[in-house]
Coordinates of C-alpha atoms and ligand atoms in Angstrom, one line a residue:
Chain G
X1 CA 113.5 97.2 146.1
X2 CA 113.8 93.5 147.0
X3 CA 116.0 92.2 149.7
X4 CA 116.4 88.5 150.6
X5 CA 118.4 87.6 153.7
X6 CA 119.6 84.2 154.5
X7 CA 116.6 82.4 153.1
X8 CA 116.3 78.8 154.0
X9 CA 113.3 76.8 152.8
X10 CA 112.0 73.2 152.7
X11 CA 109.5 71.2 150.8
X12 CA 108.6 68.6 153.3
X13 CA 111.8 67.4 154.9
X14 CA 114.0 68.4 151.9
X15 CA 115.9 71.6 152.2
X16 CA 115.6 73.4 148.8
X17 CA 117.3 76.7 149.4
X18 CA 120.3 76.8 151.8
X19 CA 120.6 80.4 152.9
X20 CA 120.1 82.7 149.9
X21 CA 121.1 86.4 150.1
X22 CA 120.0 88.7 147.3
X23 CA 119.4 92.4 146.7
X24 CA 117.6 93.7 143.7
X25 CA 117.9 97.4 143.1
X26 CA 115.2 99.7 141.6
X27 CA 115.2 99.9 137.9
X28 CA 117.5 96.9 137.3
X29 CA 116.9 93.7 135.4
X30 CA 118.0 90.8 137.5
X31 CA 118.2 87.5 135.8
X32 CA 118.2 84.4 137.9
X33 CA 119.7 81.4 136.1
X34 CA 120.5 77.9 137.1
X35 CA 119.9 74.4 136.0
X36 CA 116.6 72.7 136.2
X37 CA 115.6 71.9 139.8
X38 CA 118.1 74.4 141.2
X39 CA 115.4 76.2 143.1
X40 CA 114.6 79.2 140.8
X41 CA 110.9 78.9 140.9
X42 CA 111.0 78.2 144.6
X43 CA 113.0 81.4 145.1
X44 CA 110.5 83.3 143.0
X45 CA 107.6 82.0 145.1
X46 CA 109.3 83.4 148.1
X47 CA 109.9 86.8 146.5
X48 CA 106.1 86.8 145.8
X49 CA 105.2 85.8 149.3
X50 CA 103.5 82.6 148.1
X51 CA 105.6 80.3 150.3
X52 CA 106.7 80.7 153.9
X53 CA 110.4 80.4 154.6
X54 CA 111.8 78.1 157.2
X55 CA 114.1 81.0 158.2
X56 CA 115.4 84.2 156.8
X57 CA 113.4 87.1 155.5
X58 CA 112.2 88.6 152.2
X59 CA 111.5 92.3 151.8
X60 CA 109.5 93.5 148.8
X61 CA 109.0 97.3 148.2
X62 CA 109.8 98.0 151.8
X63 CA 107.5 95.3 153.4
X64 CA 108.7 92.3 155.2
X65 CA 106.6 89.6 153.5
X66 CA 106.4 87.4 156.6
X67 CA 104.9 90.2 158.7
X68 CA 102.6 92.1 156.3
X69 CA 98.9 92.3 156.9
X70 CA 96.5 91.0 154.3
X71 CA 95.5 94.6 153.4
X72 CA 99.1 95.6 152.8
X73 CA 99.6 92.5 150.7
X74 CA 96.6 93.5 148.7
X75 CA 98.0 97.0 148.1
X76 CA 101.4 95.4 147.3
X77 CA 99.8 93.1 144.8
X78 CA 98.6 96.0 142.7
X79 CA 102.2 97.1 142.2
X80 CA 103.7 93.9 141.0
X81 CA 103.1 91.8 137.9
X82 CA 103.9 88.1 137.5
X83 CA 104.2 85.9 134.5
X84 CA 104.2 82.3 135.7
X85 CA 106.2 79.5 134.2
X86 CA 103.1 77.8 132.7
X87 CA 101.2 81.0 132.1
X88 CA 98.5 80.3 134.7
X89 CA 95.8 81.8 132.5
X90 CA 92.2 81.2 133.7
X91 CA 90.8 78.6 131.4
X92 CA 87.2 79.8 131.8
X93 CA 87.9 83.2 130.4
X94 CA 89.0 84.4 127.0
X95 CA 92.5 85.7 126.5
X96 CA 91.3 89.2 126.5
X97 CA 89.4 88.8 129.7
X98 CA 92.4 87.2 131.3
X99 CA 94.6 90.1 130.4
X100 CA 92.0 92.6 131.6
X101 CA 91.3 90.8 134.8
X102 CA 93.6 92.9 137.0
X103 CA 92.0 96.1 135.6
X104 CA 88.5 94.8 136.3
X105 CA 89.4 93.9 139.8
X106 CA 91.5 96.9 140.8
X107 CA 90.4 99.9 138.8
X108 CA 87.1 101.7 138.0
X109 CA 87.9 102.3 134.4
X110 CA 85.1 101.9 131.9
X111 CA 85.0 98.8 129.8
X112 CA 86.1 100.5 126.6
X113 CA 89.3 101.9 128.2
X114 CA 90.1 98.6 129.7
X115 CA 89.7 96.9 126.3
X116 CA 91.9 99.5 124.6
X117 CA 94.6 98.9 127.3
X118 CA 94.2 95.2 126.9
X119 CA 94.6 95.4 123.1
X120 CA 97.7 97.6 123.5
X121 CA 99.4 94.9 125.7
X122 CA 98.4 92.2 123.3
X123 CA 99.9 94.3 120.5
X124 CA 103.3 94.5 122.2
X125 CA 103.3 90.8 122.9
X126 CA 102.3 90.2 119.3
X127 CA 99.0 88.6 120.1
X128 CA 96.7 91.2 118.6
X129 CA 93.6 89.6 117.2
X130 CA 93.6 86.7 119.6
X131 CA 91.7 88.3 122.4
X132 CA 88.5 86.4 121.8
X133 CA 90.1 82.9 121.9
X134 CA 90.1 80.7 124.9
X135 CA 93.5 79.8 126.5
X136 CA 93.0 76.2 125.4
X137 CA 93.0 77.4 121.8
X138 CA 96.5 79.0 122.1
X139 CA 99.9 77.4 121.6
X140 CA 102.3 77.1 124.5
X141 CA 104.3 80.1 123.4
X142 CA 101.2 82.2 122.9
X143 CA 100.0 81.4 126.4
X144 CA 103.3 82.6 127.8
X145 CA 103.0 85.8 125.9
X146 CA 99.4 86.3 127.0
X147 CA 100.6 85.7 130.6
X148 CA 103.2 88.4 130.0
X149 CA 100.6 90.8 128.7
X150 CA 98.5 90.2 131.8
X151 CA 101.5 90.7 134.1
X152 CA 102.2 94.2 132.7
X153 CA 98.6 95.4 132.2
X154 CA 98.7 97.4 135.5
X155 CA 102.2 98.9 134.6
X156 CA 103.7 97.3 137.7
X157 CA 106.7 98.7 139.6
X158 CA 108.2 95.2 139.8
X159 CA 107.7 92.6 137.1
X160 CA 108.5 88.9 137.7
X161 CA 108.7 86.5 134.9
X162 CA 109.4 82.8 135.3
X163 CA 110.9 81.3 132.1
X164 CA 109.2 83.9 129.8
X165 CA 111.1 82.7 126.7
X166 CA 111.4 79.0 127.3
X167 CA 109.9 77.1 124.4
X168 CA 109.4 80.1 122.2
X169 CA 110.9 80.4 118.7
X170 CA 114.0 82.6 118.5
X171 CA 112.3 85.6 116.9
X172 CA 109.5 85.7 119.4
X173 CA 111.9 85.1 122.3
X174 CA 114.1 88.0 121.0
X175 CA 111.1 90.3 120.8
X176 CA 110.1 89.4 124.3
X177 CA 113.6 90.2 125.5
X178 CA 113.4 93.5 123.7
X179 CA 110.1 94.2 125.3
X180 CA 111.6 93.5 128.7
X181 CA 114.4 96.0 128.0
X182 CA 111.8 98.5 126.7
X183 CA 109.7 98.3 129.8
X184 CA 112.7 99.0 132.0
X185 CA 113.9 101.9 129.9
X186 CA 110.6 103.5 129.3
X187 CA 109.0 103.0 132.6
X188 CA 111.9 102.3 135.0
X189 CA 110.4 99.0 135.9
X190 CA 112.4 96.7 138.1
X191 CA 112.4 93.3 136.5
X192 CA 113.2 89.8 137.8
X193 CA 113.5 87.1 135.2
X194 CA 114.1 83.5 135.9
X195 CA 115.5 81.5 133.0
X196 CA 117.8 78.9 131.9
X197 CA 118.4 80.3 128.5
X198 CA 121.8 81.9 128.7
X199 CA 121.6 83.8 125.5
X200 CA 118.5 85.5 126.6
X201 CA 119.9 86.1 130.1
X202 CA 123.0 87.8 128.7
X203 CA 121.0 89.9 126.4
X204 CA 118.8 91.5 129.0
X205 CA 120.5 91.2 132.3
X206 CA 122.0 94.1 134.3
X207 CA 123.0 91.6 136.8
X208 CA 122.8 87.8 137.0
X209 CA 122.3 85.5 140.0
X210 CA 123.4 82.0 139.5
X211 CA 121.6 79.4 141.5
X212 CA 123.1 76.0 141.9
X213 CA 121.2 73.3 143.8
X214 CA 119.8 75.8 146.3
X215 CA 122.9 77.9 146.8
X216 CA 123.8 81.3 145.3
X217 CA 126.9 80.6 143.3
X218 CA 127.4 84.0 141.9
X219 CA 125.9 87.5 141.7
X220 CA 127.3 90.1 139.4
X221 CA 127.1 91.8 136.0
X222 CA 127.2 90.0 132.7
X223 CA 130.8 91.0 132.2
X224 CA 131.8 89.8 135.6
X225 CA 130.2 86.4 135.1
X226 CA 132.0 86.0 131.8
X227 CA 135.3 86.7 133.5
X228 CA 134.6 84.5 136.5
X229 CA 137.1 81.9 137.2
X230 CA 134.8 79.7 139.1
X231 CA 134.8 76.3 137.5
X232 CA 131.1 75.6 137.9
X233 CA 130.2 78.9 136.3
X234 CA 132.6 78.2 133.5
X235 CA 131.0 74.9 133.0
X236 CA 127.6 76.5 132.8
X237 CA 128.8 79.0 130.2
X238 CA 130.9 76.5 128.2
X239 CA 128.0 74.2 127.8
X240 CA 126.4 77.0 125.8
X241 CA 129.5 77.6 123.7
X242 CA 129.8 74.0 122.9
X243 CA 126.3 73.9 121.7
X244 CA 127.0 76.8 119.4
X245 CA 130.0 75.1 117.9
X246 CA 128.0 72.1 116.9
X247 CA 128.9 70.4 113.6
X248 CA 125.6 70.1 111.7
X249 CA 126.6 66.8 110.1
X250 CA 127.6 65.3 113.3
X251 CA 124.5 66.5 114.9
X252 CA 122.4 65.0 112.2
X253 CA 124.2 61.7 112.6
X254 CA 123.6 61.7 116.3
X255 CA 119.9 62.3 115.8
X256 CA 119.5 59.6 113.2
X257 CA 121.4 57.2 115.4
X258 CA 124.2 56.6 112.9
X259 CA 127.5 55.6 114.6
X260 CA 129.9 57.3 112.3
X261 CA 129.9 58.6 108.7
X262 CA 133.4 58.9 107.6
Chain S
X1 CA 113.2 58.1 162.8
X2 CA 111.6 56.2 159.9
X3 CA 113.9 53.3 160.6
X4 CA 113.0 53.2 164.3
X5 CA 109.3 53.1 163.2
X6 CA 109.8 50.2 160.9
X7 CA 111.3 48.0 163.5
X8 CA 108.7 48.9 166.1
X9 CA 105.9 46.4 166.8
X10 CA 102.9 46.3 164.5
X11 CA 100.5 47.6 167.1
X12 CA 102.6 50.7 167.6
X13 CA 102.9 51.3 163.9
X14 CA 99.1 50.9 163.4
X15 CA 98.3 53.2 166.2
X16 CA 100.9 55.7 164.9
X17 CA 99.3 55.7 161.5
X18 CA 95.8 55.9 162.9
X19 CA 97.0 58.9 165.0
X20 CA 98.5 60.5 162.0
X21 CA 95.4 60.2 159.9
X22 CA 93.3 61.4 162.8
X23 CA 95.4 64.5 163.0
X24 CA 95.2 65.0 159.3
X25 CA 91.4 64.5 159.3
X26 CA 91.1 67.0 162.2
X27 CA 93.3 69.6 160.5
X28 CA 91.1 69.1 157.3
X29 CA 88.0 69.8 159.4
X30 CA 89.7 72.9 160.9
X31 CA 90.7 74.1 157.4
X32 CA 87.2 73.5 156.2
X33 CA 85.7 75.5 159.1
X34 CA 88.1 78.3 158.3
X35 CA 87.1 78.2 154.6
X36 CA 83.4 78.4 155.5
X37 CA 84.0 81.3 157.8
X38 CA 86.1 83.1 155.3
X39 CA 83.6 82.7 152.5
X40 CA 80.9 84.2 154.7
X41 CA 83.3 87.0 155.7
X42 CA 84.0 87.9 152.1
X43 CA 80.3 87.6 151.1
X44 CA 79.4 90.1 153.8
X45 CA 82.4 92.4 154.2
X46 CA 84.4 91.9 150.9
X47 CA 83.3 95.2 149.4
X48 CA 85.1 97.2 152.0
X49 CA 88.4 95.6 151.2
X50 CA 88.2 95.8 147.5
X51 CA 87.3 92.1 147.4
X52 CA 83.9 92.2 145.9
X53 CA 82.0 88.9 145.4
X54 CA 80.5 89.6 142.0
X55 CA 77.0 88.6 140.9
X56 CA 77.9 87.1 137.6
X57 CA 80.0 84.1 138.8
X58 CA 77.3 83.5 141.5
X59 CA 74.6 83.3 138.8
X60 CA 76.8 81.2 136.6
X61 CA 77.3 78.8 139.5
X62 CA 73.6 78.8 140.3
X63 CA 72.9 77.8 136.8
X64 CA 75.5 75.0 136.9
X65 CA 74.6 73.7 140.4
X66 CA 70.9 74.2 140.3
X67 CA 69.2 74.7 136.9
X68 CA 71.3 72.1 135.1
X69 CA 70.6 69.5 137.8
X70 CA 66.9 69.8 137.4
X71 CA 66.4 67.1 134.8
X72 CA 68.3 64.4 136.8
X73 CA 66.8 65.5 140.1
X74 CA 63.4 65.3 138.5
X75 CA 64.0 61.9 137.1
X76 CA 65.4 60.4 140.3
X77 CA 63.0 61.9 142.8
X78 CA 60.1 60.9 140.6
X79 CA 61.4 57.4 140.5
X80 CA 62.0 57.2 144.2
X81 CA 58.5 58.6 144.8
X82 CA 57.0 55.8 142.7
X83 CA 59.3 53.2 144.3
X84 CA 58.2 54.3 147.7
X85 CA 54.6 54.1 146.7
X86 CA 55.0 50.6 145.3
X87 CA 56.8 49.2 148.3
X88 CA 54.4 51.0 150.7
X89 CA 51.4 49.6 149.1
X90 CA 52.9 46.1 148.9
X91 CA 53.8 46.1 152.6
X92 CA 50.6 47.8 153.8
X93 CA 48.4 45.4 151.8
X94 CA 49.3 42.7 154.3
X95 CA 47.4 44.7 156.9
X96 CA 44.8 45.8 154.5
X97 CA 45.9 49.4 155.1
X98 CA 47.0 50.4 151.6
X99 CA 45.5 53.8 151.9
X100 CA 47.9 54.6 154.7
X101 CA 50.6 54.7 152.0
X102 CA 50.2 58.4 151.6
X103 CA 51.3 58.8 155.1
X104 CA 54.6 57.0 154.5
X105 CA 55.2 58.7 151.2
X106 CA 54.6 62.2 152.4
X107 CA 56.8 62.0 155.4
X108 CA 59.5 59.8 153.9
X109 CA 59.9 62.0 150.9
X110 CA 60.0 65.4 152.5
X111 CA 61.9 64.5 155.6
X112 CA 64.3 61.9 154.2
X113 CA 64.5 61.0 150.6
X114 CA 64.2 64.2 148.8
X115 CA 67.0 66.0 150.7
X116 CA 69.2 62.8 150.7
X117 CA 68.9 62.0 147.0
X118 CA 69.3 65.6 146.0
X119 CA 72.3 66.0 148.3
X120 CA 73.9 62.9 146.9
X121 CA 73.3 64.0 143.3
X122 CA 74.6 67.5 143.8
X123 CA 77.7 66.1 145.6
X124 CA 78.3 63.9 142.6
X125 CA 77.7 66.5 140.0
X126 CA 78.9 69.8 141.6
X127 CA 81.1 68.7 144.4
X128 CA 83.3 66.8 142.0
X129 CA 83.3 69.6 139.5
X130 CA 84.3 72.0 142.2
X131 CA 87.1 69.8 143.4
X132 CA 88.3 69.2 139.9
X133 CA 88.3 72.8 139.1
X134 CA 90.2 73.8 142.2
X135 CA 92.7 70.9 141.8
X136 CA 93.4 71.9 138.2
X137 CA 93.7 75.6 139.1
X138 CA 96.1 74.8 141.9
X139 CA 98.3 72.6 139.6
X140 CA 98.3 75.2 136.8
X141 CA 99.4 77.9 139.3
X142 CA 96.2 79.7 138.7
X143 CA 95.6 79.9 142.4
X144 CA 99.0 81.5 142.9
X145 CA 98.2 83.8 140.0
X146 CA 95.0 84.9 141.8
X147 CA 97.0 85.6 145.0
X148 CA 99.7 87.7 143.3
X149 CA 97.0 89.7 141.5
X150 CA 95.6 90.6 144.9
X151 CA 92.5 88.4 144.5
X152 CA 91.7 86.4 147.5
X153 CA 91.2 82.8 146.2
X154 CA 88.5 82.1 148.8
X155 CA 86.6 85.2 147.8
X156 CA 87.0 84.6 144.1
X157 CA 86.7 80.9 143.8
X158 CA 84.9 79.6 146.9
X159 CA 82.4 82.3 147.9
X160 CA 80.4 82.3 144.7
X161 CA 80.0 78.5 144.7
X162 CA 79.2 78.6 148.4
X163 CA 76.4 81.2 148.0
X164 CA 75.1 79.4 144.9
X165 CA 75.0 76.1 146.7
X166 CA 73.3 77.6 149.7
X167 CA 70.5 78.9 147.5
X168 CA 70.2 76.1 145.0
X169 CA 70.4 73.0 147.0
X170 CA 67.3 73.8 149.2
X171 CA 65.5 75.0 146.1
X172 CA 66.2 71.7 144.4
X173 CA 65.0 69.9 147.5
X174 CA 61.7 71.8 147.3
X175 CA 61.4 70.7 143.7
X176 CA 62.3 67.2 144.5
X177 CA 59.6 67.2 147.2
X178 CA 57.0 68.3 144.7
X179 CA 58.1 65.9 141.9
X180 CA 58.4 62.9 144.1
X181 CA 55.0 63.4 145.7
X182 CA 53.6 63.8 142.3
X183 CA 55.3 60.6 141.2
X184 CA 54.0 58.7 144.2
X185 CA 50.5 60.3 143.7
X186 CA 50.3 59.1 140.1
X187 CA 51.1 55.6 141.0
X188 CA 48.8 55.6 144.0
X189 CA 45.9 57.1 142.1
X190 CA 46.4 54.5 139.4
X191 CA 46.7 51.6 141.8
X192 CA 44.3 52.4 144.5
X193 CA 41.9 54.4 142.4
X194 CA 42.3 57.5 144.6
X195 CA 42.0 60.8 142.6
X196 CA 45.1 63.0 142.4
X197 CA 43.3 65.8 144.1
X198 CA 42.2 63.6 146.9
X199 CA 45.7 62.4 147.3
X200 CA 47.2 65.9 147.4
X201 CA 44.5 66.9 149.8
X202 CA 45.5 64.1 152.1
X203 CA 49.2 65.0 151.7
X204 CA 48.5 68.6 152.7
X205 CA 46.5 67.4 155.7
X206 CA 49.3 65.2 156.9
X207 CA 52.3 67.4 156.3
X208 CA 53.2 70.1 158.7
X209 CA 55.5 73.0 157.8
X210 CA 58.0 71.4 160.2
X211 CA 58.4 68.4 158.0
X212 CA 59.3 70.5 155.0
X213 CA 61.6 72.6 157.1
X214 CA 63.3 69.5 158.5
X215 CA 64.3 68.5 155.0
X216 CA 65.4 72.1 154.1
X217 CA 67.5 72.5 157.2
X218 CA 69.3 69.3 156.3
X219 CA 69.9 70.5 152.8
X220 CA 71.5 73.7 154.0
X221 CA 73.9 71.6 156.1
X222 CA 74.5 69.4 153.0
X223 CA 75.3 72.4 150.9
X224 CA 78.0 73.6 153.4
X225 CA 79.4 70.1 153.5
X226 CA 79.5 69.6 149.8
X227 CA 81.4 72.9 149.1
X228 CA 83.7 72.7 152.0
X229 CA 84.7 69.1 151.3
X230 CA 85.2 69.7 147.6
X231 CA 87.4 72.7 148.3
X232 CA 89.5 71.0 151.0
X233 CA 90.0 68.0 148.9
X234 CA 90.6 69.9 145.7
X235 CA 93.2 72.2 147.3
X236 CA 95.1 69.1 148.6
X237 CA 95.9 68.1 145.1
X238 CA 99.4 66.7 144.4
X239 CA 100.9 65.8 141.0
X240 CA 99.4 66.4 137.6
X241 CA 96.2 65.4 135.9
X242 CA 96.2 62.1 137.8
X243 CA 96.2 64.0 141.1
X244 CA 93.1 65.9 140.0
X245 CA 91.3 62.7 139.2
X246 CA 92.2 61.4 142.6
X247 CA 91.0 64.4 144.6
X248 CA 87.8 64.5 142.5
X249 CA 87.0 60.9 143.4
X250 CA 87.9 61.6 147.0
X251 CA 85.7 64.7 147.1
X252 CA 82.6 62.7 145.9
X253 CA 83.2 59.8 148.3
X254 CA 83.8 62.1 151.3
X255 CA 80.9 64.3 150.3
X256 CA 78.4 61.5 150.1
X257 CA 79.7 59.8 153.3
X258 CA 79.4 63.1 155.1
X259 CA 75.9 63.6 153.8
X260 CA 74.6 60.2 154.8
X261 CA 76.2 60.4 158.3
X262 CA 74.9 63.9 158.9
X263 CA 71.5 62.9 157.7
X264 CA 71.4 60.1 160.3
X265 CA 72.7 62.3 163.1
X266 CA 70.4 65.1 162.3
X267 CA 67.4 62.8 162.2
X268 CA 68.5 61.3 165.6
X269 CA 69.0 64.7 167.2
X270 CA 65.8 66.4 166.0
X271 CA 63.4 63.5 166.7
X272 CA 64.4 63.0 170.3
X273 CA 63.5 66.0 172.4
Ligands
ATP301 N1 105.5 71.5 145.2 C1 106.7 70.9 145.5 N2 106.7 69.9 146.4 C2 107.9 69.2 146.7 N3 109.1 69.6 146.1 C3 109.1 70.6 145.2 C4 107.9 71.3 144.9 N4 108.2 72.2 144.0 C5 109.5 72.1 143.8 N5 110.1 71.1 144.5 C6 111.5 70.7 144.6 O1 112.3 71.9 144.8 C7 113.4 71.8 144.0 C8 113.5 73.1 143.2 O2 112.4 73.2 142.3 P1 112.1 74.5 141.5 O3 110.8 74.3 140.8 O4 112.4 75.7 142.3 O5 113.3 74.4 140.3 P2 113.6 75.3 139.1 O6 114.9 75.8 139.3 O7 112.5 76.3 138.9 O8 113.6 74.3 137.9 P3 113.0 74.4 136.4 O9 114.1 75.1 135.6 O10 112.9 73.0 135.9 O11 111.7 75.2 136.4 C9 113.3 70.6 143.1 O12 114.2 69.7 143.6 C10 111.9 70.1 143.3 O13 111.9 68.7 143.3
MG302 MG1 111.0 76.6 137.5

């Protein structure tokens, strides 16, 4: 489905990814995790053909992204959906128009059908009733969900989501996770999710790729990663467990700046 | 490499940086030419590749670039018409040739001032808006979003503005011609006691179609310059909201500079021959 070989990339003189190898199989949910600045979004941009690699190759749905013609890329774009990190909704259109845009551009459906499809997608992202608002009238989390709705409106073969649940409250974040699982189960969608929320990652992932400062540290199933002996991975996981074991009193003390409250 | 540069003599460093900015400027010009070419391509052939340039955004842009600019274009070209008449009469009085002012006003406005002032206004109003929009969209990943949705950004964002500008700028220039001549006429008729109809009769006698066309041809070039510069500058945005502010300013400065220089070159090239 997606195959990345020895991908090296630069921003200016800085090397960001140092030889990434990655395969994503049809129908699987691959979650890419890693700290902030580790290169997750950069890797995603390569998977989407938005950035040219210094060396190495990316194949998406059987096409080498460095060699495809613009017409092939156009056809390819109808089969993928992308929810960007910041939503990337068009500020001059209403939420509904944003979500419908791919349909307007790529299909000949009549307006009514498109609107029904749009409302369905807004329904599953829990945004029904907001279609006539402008993106500037939405909260950050709502923008993400609207972007998600736009990403799935064409029922893509491959869905990419960059930090879909970052900054959402736990219930909505959970429901988005469930939605991701549903999309895979019901439609066999291949889904690539970038996140740094481990809970969410473990909930949805079939396999996990751990990126660390531009290197792939680990690729494997959720169980494998939990059992991994690699110190850096354990650090990554433990950070989460520590957070969960927080003592509320101590936490409050830290927040209010009190030294100790014996 | 950077260290070696720093220890090199000043002259070398200066020439190095001049060289670098020249290369950058040239590559911008190249990028601009490609943009203009692509816009034309999508306008003409887009339909065949599923990349239709739709009428609605074109009309919306025409509204924004053209119709909404009418008040300010009217005000300024009227003012400049009157100003030209005042100065003309004042200067010509010294030779007792006040009535010749119509000559200066008619040619000055249609060949020079109407296109120039309209171009500068539109560069300030719409060039900046275009650069700001493109800059913001680039930063918000909206341009990326267009690309992954299979919508060519040039076709979707640039082509409508391009077409709208090509239609509206010349149209505004014609309007500016009319208004400024009227402004000048009002002043002249009041000051010299010439009736308005005599004034316009004189203007029509003097002006040839070529004079009007001279101004319109320039405005077409200005239209291309404004859009291309706004897009090239807007797309070069770096950083956040601040970056957008910077590219917007740059687009206006570049746009107006290009318009004034082109105006001079065009006048030079077309009057010798
Ligand atoms: N447009 C850019 N220009 C220059 N450097 C960039 C650019 N975008 C990203 N980088 C650099 O590339 C590295 C990886 O960035 P990237 O956005 O891929 O990180 P990330 O893993 O997505 O982080 P986050 O979790 O914060 O979104 C960072 O060190 C960043 O400084
Ligand atoms: Mg990121």
